Amino acid sequence: HGGPLNKIHTMKRGDQFNVVFKGQPFVYTVTEEGTVITSKDFAKLLNWGNPNQKGLTFVACTKQNKLPTDTRWRLIVRAVAA
């Protein structure tokens, strides 16, 4: 369980992180943290956040208590460009 999102459950509203894409750094701020959905509930994933904001949605396997990991559940964290 050492994947790149193995600490996603620790991300809190207001946390900032950097993403580098094609050598260009981007800063994002967590706006919506820790929503747990079933692995089949894609409708909630598609309707998550504000579609008018540039942002990222992280999705990782989780347990219902938000700790890693169980393939039946997904933990969603949303961030917007800072």
PDB file of N, CA and C in Angstrom, residues 37-79:
ATOM      1  N   ILE A  37     -16.958   7.151  -1.189  1.00  0.00           N
ATOM      2  CA  ILE A  37     -18.025   6.613  -2.027  1.00  0.00           C
ATOM      3  C   ILE A  37     -17.724   5.143  -2.315  1.00  0.00           C
ATOM      4  N   THR A  38     -18.722   4.414  -2.799  1.00  0.00           N
ATOM      5  CA  THR A  38     -18.457   3.035  -3.208  1.00  0.00           C
ATOM      6  C   THR A  38     -17.677   3.051  -4.510  1.00  0.00           C
ATOM      7  N   SER A  39     -17.033   1.950  -4.792  1.00  0.00           N
ATOM      8  CA  SER A  39     -16.229   1.868  -6.014  1.00  0.00           C
ATOM      9  C   SER A  39     -17.072   1.933  -7.276  1.00  0.00           C
ATOM     10  N   LYS A  40     -18.390   1.777  -7.155  1.00  0.00           N
ATOM     11  CA  LYS A  40     -19.282   1.802  -8.316  1.00  0.00           C
ATOM     12  C   LYS A  40     -20.084   3.088  -8.432  1.00  0.00           C
ATOM     13  N   ASP A  41     -19.891   4.016  -7.517  1.00  0.00           N
ATOM     14  CA  ASP A  41     -20.706   5.236  -7.468  1.00  0.00           C
ATOM     15  C   ASP A  41     -20.040   6.384  -8.221  1.00  0.00           C
ATOM     16  N   PHE A  42     -19.917   6.220  -9.535  1.00  0.00           N
ATOM     17  CA  PHE A  42     -19.226   7.220 -10.343  1.00  0.00           C
ATOM     18  C   PHE A  42     -20.013   8.517 -10.510  1.00  0.00           C
ATOM     19  N   ALA A  43     -21.321   8.479 -10.316  1.00  0.00           N
ATOM     20  CA  ALA A  43     -22.125   9.697 -10.449  1.00  0.00           C
ATOM     21  C   ALA A  43     -21.659  10.753  -9.452  1.00  0.00           C
ATOM     22  N   LYS A  44     -21.370  10.360  -8.217  1.00  0.00           N
ATOM     23  CA  LYS A  44     -20.884  11.322  -7.226  1.00  0.00           C
ATOM     24  C   LYS A  44     -19.516  11.865  -7.614  1.00  0.00           C
ATOM     25  N   LEU A  45     -18.715  11.040  -8.221  1.00  0.00           N
ATOM     26  CA  LEU A  45     -17.396  11.482  -8.663  1.00  0.00           C
ATOM     27  C   LEU A  45     -17.522  12.522  -9.767  1.00  0.00           C
ATOM     28  N   LEU A  46     -18.403  12.297 -10.704  1.00  0.00           N
ATOM     29  CA  LEU A  46     -18.571  13.221 -11.829  1.00  0.00           C
ATOM     30  C   LEU A  46     -19.193  14.541 -11.405  1.00  0.00           C
ATOM     31  N   ASN A  47     -20.000  14.544 -10.359  1.00  0.00           N
ATOM     32  CA  ASN A  47     -20.671  15.758  -9.901  1.00  0.00           C
ATOM     33  C   ASN A  47     -19.951  16.434  -8.739  1.00  0.00           C
ATOM     34  N   TRP A  48     -18.723  16.103  -8.524  1.00  0.00           N
ATOM     35  CA  TRP A  48     -17.962  16.602  -7.382  1.00  0.00           C
ATOM     36  C   TRP A  48     -17.339  17.960  -7.708  1.00  0.00           C
ATOM     37  N   GLY A  49     -17.455  18.921  -6.804  1.00  0.00           N
ATOM     38  CA  GLY A  49     -16.764  20.191  -6.959  1.00  0.00           C
ATOM     39  C   GLY A  49     -17.490  21.163  -7.871  1.00  0.00           C
ATOM     40  N   ASN A  50     -16.841  22.265  -8.135  1.00  0.00           N
ATOM     41  CA  ASN A  50     -17.373  23.335  -8.972  1.00  0.00           C
ATOM     42  C   ASN A  50     -16.805  23.189 -10.380  1.00  0.00           C
ATOM     43  N   PRO A  51     -17.646  22.908 -11.384  1.00  0.00           N
ATOM     44  CA  PRO A  51     -17.134  22.690 -12.739  1.00  0.00           C
ATOM     45  C   PRO A  51     -16.540  23.940 -13.383  1.00  0.00           C
ATOM     46  N   ASN A  52     -16.759  25.114 -12.780  1.00  0.00           N
ATOM     47  CA  ASN A  52     -16.219  26.348 -13.339  1.00  0.00           C
ATOM     48  C   ASN A  52     -14.827  26.681 -12.809  1.00  0.00           C
ATOM     49  N   GLN A  53     -14.307  25.878 -11.887  1.00  0.00           N
ATOM     50  CA  GLN A  53     -12.982  26.108 -11.343  1.00  0.00           C
ATOM     51  C   GLN A  53     -12.000  25.096 -11.906  1.00  0.00           C
ATOM     52  N   LYS A  54     -10.765  25.565 -12.160  1.00  0.00           N
ATOM     53  CA  LYS A  54      -9.711  24.650 -12.566  1.00  0.00           C
ATOM     54  C   LYS A  54      -9.259  23.903 -11.324  1.00  0.00           C
ATOM     55  N   GLY A  55      -9.221  22.586 -11.438  1.00  0.00           N
ATOM     56  CA  GLY A  55      -8.838  21.838 -10.261  1.00  0.00           C
ATOM     57  C   GLY A  55      -8.482  20.400 -10.558  1.00  0.00           C
ATOM     58  N   LEU A  56      -8.177  19.696  -9.492  1.00  0.00           N
ATOM     59  CA  LEU A  56      -7.837  18.280  -9.546  1.00  0.00           C
ATOM     60  C   LEU A  56      -8.747  17.509  -8.605  1.00  0.00           C
ATOM     61  N   THR A  57      -9.042  16.297  -8.981  1.00  0.00           N
ATOM     62  CA  THR A  57      -9.760  15.397  -8.105  1.00  0.00           C
ATOM     63  C   THR A  57      -8.897  14.161  -7.927  1.00  0.00           C
ATOM     64  N   PHE A  58      -8.500  13.891  -6.683  1.00  0.00           N
ATOM     65  CA  PHE A  58      -7.754  12.686  -6.364  1.00  0.00           C
ATOM     66  C   PHE A  58      -8.734  11.612  -5.928  1.00  0.00           C
ATOM     67  N   VAL A  59      -8.515  10.401  -6.412  1.00  0.00           N
ATOM     68  CA  VAL A  59      -9.360   9.268  -6.046  1.00  0.00           C
ATOM     69  C   VAL A  59      -8.434   8.111  -5.674  1.00  0.00           C
ATOM     70  N   ALA A  60      -8.657   7.542  -4.490  1.00  0.00           N
ATOM     71  CA  ALA A  60      -7.834   6.428  -4.041  1.00  0.00           C
ATOM     72  C   ALA A  60      -8.699   5.386  -3.346  1.00  0.00           C
ATOM     73  N   CYS A  61      -8.264   4.140  -3.396  1.00  0.00           N
ATOM     74  CA  CYS A  61      -8.940   3.094  -2.645  1.00  0.00           C
ATOM     75  C   CYS A  61      -8.839   3.411  -1.162  1.00  0.00           C
ATOM     76  N   THR A  62      -9.910   3.083  -0.425  1.00  0.00           N
ATOM     77  CA  THR A  62      -9.940   3.407   0.999  1.00  0.00           C
ATOM     78  C   THR A  62     -10.858   2.442   1.724  1.00  0.00           C
ATOM     79  N   LYS A  63     -10.836   2.520   3.024  1.00  0.00           N
ATOM     80  CA  LYS A  63     -11.837   1.851   3.846  1.00  0.00           C
ATOM     81  C   LYS A  63     -12.914   2.881   4.153  1.00  0.00           C
ATOM     82  N   GLN A  64     -14.039   2.467   4.700  1.00  0.00           N
ATOM     83  CA  GLN A  64     -15.102   3.404   5.029  1.00  0.00           C
ATOM     84  C   GLN A  64     -14.649   4.428   6.062  1.00  0.00           C
ATOM     85  N   ASN A  65     -13.643   4.105   6.854  1.00  0.00           N
ATOM     86  CA  ASN A  65     -13.142   5.036   7.865  1.00  0.00           C
ATOM     87  C   ASN A  65     -12.035   5.954   7.323  1.00  0.00           C
ATOM     88  N   LYS A  66     -11.829   5.953   6.010  1.00  0.00           N
ATOM     89  CA  LYS A  66     -10.885   6.799   5.282  1.00  0.00           C
ATOM     90  C   LYS A  66      -9.428   6.353   5.392  1.00  0.00           C
ATOM     91  N   LEU A  67      -9.155   5.220   5.972  1.00  0.00           N
ATOM     92  CA  LEU A  67      -7.789   4.719   6.052  1.00  0.00           C
ATOM     93  C   LEU A  67      -7.532   3.742   4.915  1.00  0.00           C
ATOM     94  N   PRO A  68      -6.280   3.669   4.451  1.00  0.00           N
ATOM     95  CA  PRO A  68      -5.964   2.728   3.371  1.00  0.00           C
ATOM     96  C   PRO A  68      -6.193   1.303   3.831  1.00  0.00           C
ATOM     97  N   THR A  69      -6.535   0.408   3.037  1.00  0.00           N
ATOM     98  CA  THR A  69      -7.063   0.466   1.706  1.00  0.00           C
ATOM     99  C   THR A  69      -8.031  -0.681   1.535  1.00  0.00           C
ATOM    100  N   ASP A  70      -9.035  -0.475   0.752  1.00  0.00           N
ATOM    101  CA  ASP A  70     -10.051  -1.482   0.478  1.00  0.00           C
ATOM    102  C   ASP A  70     -10.589  -1.163  -0.913  1.00  0.00           C
ATOM    103  N   THR A  71     -10.608  -2.147  -1.778  1.00  0.00           N
ATOM    104  CA  THR A  71     -11.008  -1.884  -3.162  1.00  0.00           C
ATOM    105  C   THR A  71     -12.503  -1.655  -3.334  1.00  0.00           C
ATOM    106  N   ARG A  72     -13.299  -1.812  -2.274  1.00  0.00           N
ATOM    107  CA  ARG A  72     -14.743  -1.581  -2.382  1.00  0.00           C
ATOM    108  C   ARG A  72     -15.122  -0.111  -2.232  1.00  0.00           C
ATOM    109  N   TRP A  73     -14.196   0.723  -1.746  1.00  0.00           N
ATOM    110  CA  TRP A  73     -14.490   2.125  -1.437  1.00  0.00           C
ATOM    111  C   TRP A  73     -13.467   3.035  -2.082  1.00  0.00           C
ATOM    112  N   ARG A  74     -13.878   4.301  -2.325  1.00  0.00           N
ATOM    113  CA  ARG A  74     -12.969   5.315  -2.876  1.00  0.00           C
ATOM    114  C   ARG A  74     -13.028   6.556  -2.001  1.00  0.00           C
ATOM    115  N   LEU A  75     -11.871   7.157  -1.777  1.00  0.00           N
ATOM    116  CA  LEU A  75     -11.771   8.403  -1.054  1.00  0.00           C
ATOM    117  C   LEU A  75     -11.482   9.493  -2.065  1.00  0.00           C
ATOM    118  N   ILE A  76     -12.278  10.559  -2.029  1.00  0.00           N
ATOM    119  CA  ILE A  76     -12.154  11.655  -2.991  1.00  0.00           C
ATOM    120  C   ILE A  76     -11.675  12.911  -2.258  1.00  0.00           C
ATOM    121  N   VAL A  77     -10.665  13.561  -2.837  1.00  0.00           N
ATOM    122  CA  VAL A  77     -10.184  14.849  -2.346  1.00  0.00           C
ATOM    123  C   VAL A  77     -10.120  15.780  -3.544  1.00  0.00           C
ATOM    124  N   ARG A  78     -10.682  16.964  -3.406  1.00  0.00           N
ATOM    125  CA  ARG A  78     -10.745  17.946  -4.501  1.00  0.00           C
ATOM    126  C   ARG A  78      -9.889  19.156  -4.144  1.00  0.00           C
ATOM    127  N   ALA A  79      -9.156  19.661  -5.142  1.00  0.00           N
ATOM    128  CA  ALA A  79      -8.310  20.841  -4.950  1.00  0.00           C
ATOM    129  C   ALA A  79      -8.470  21.761  -6.145  1.00  0.00           C
TER     130      ALA A  79
END
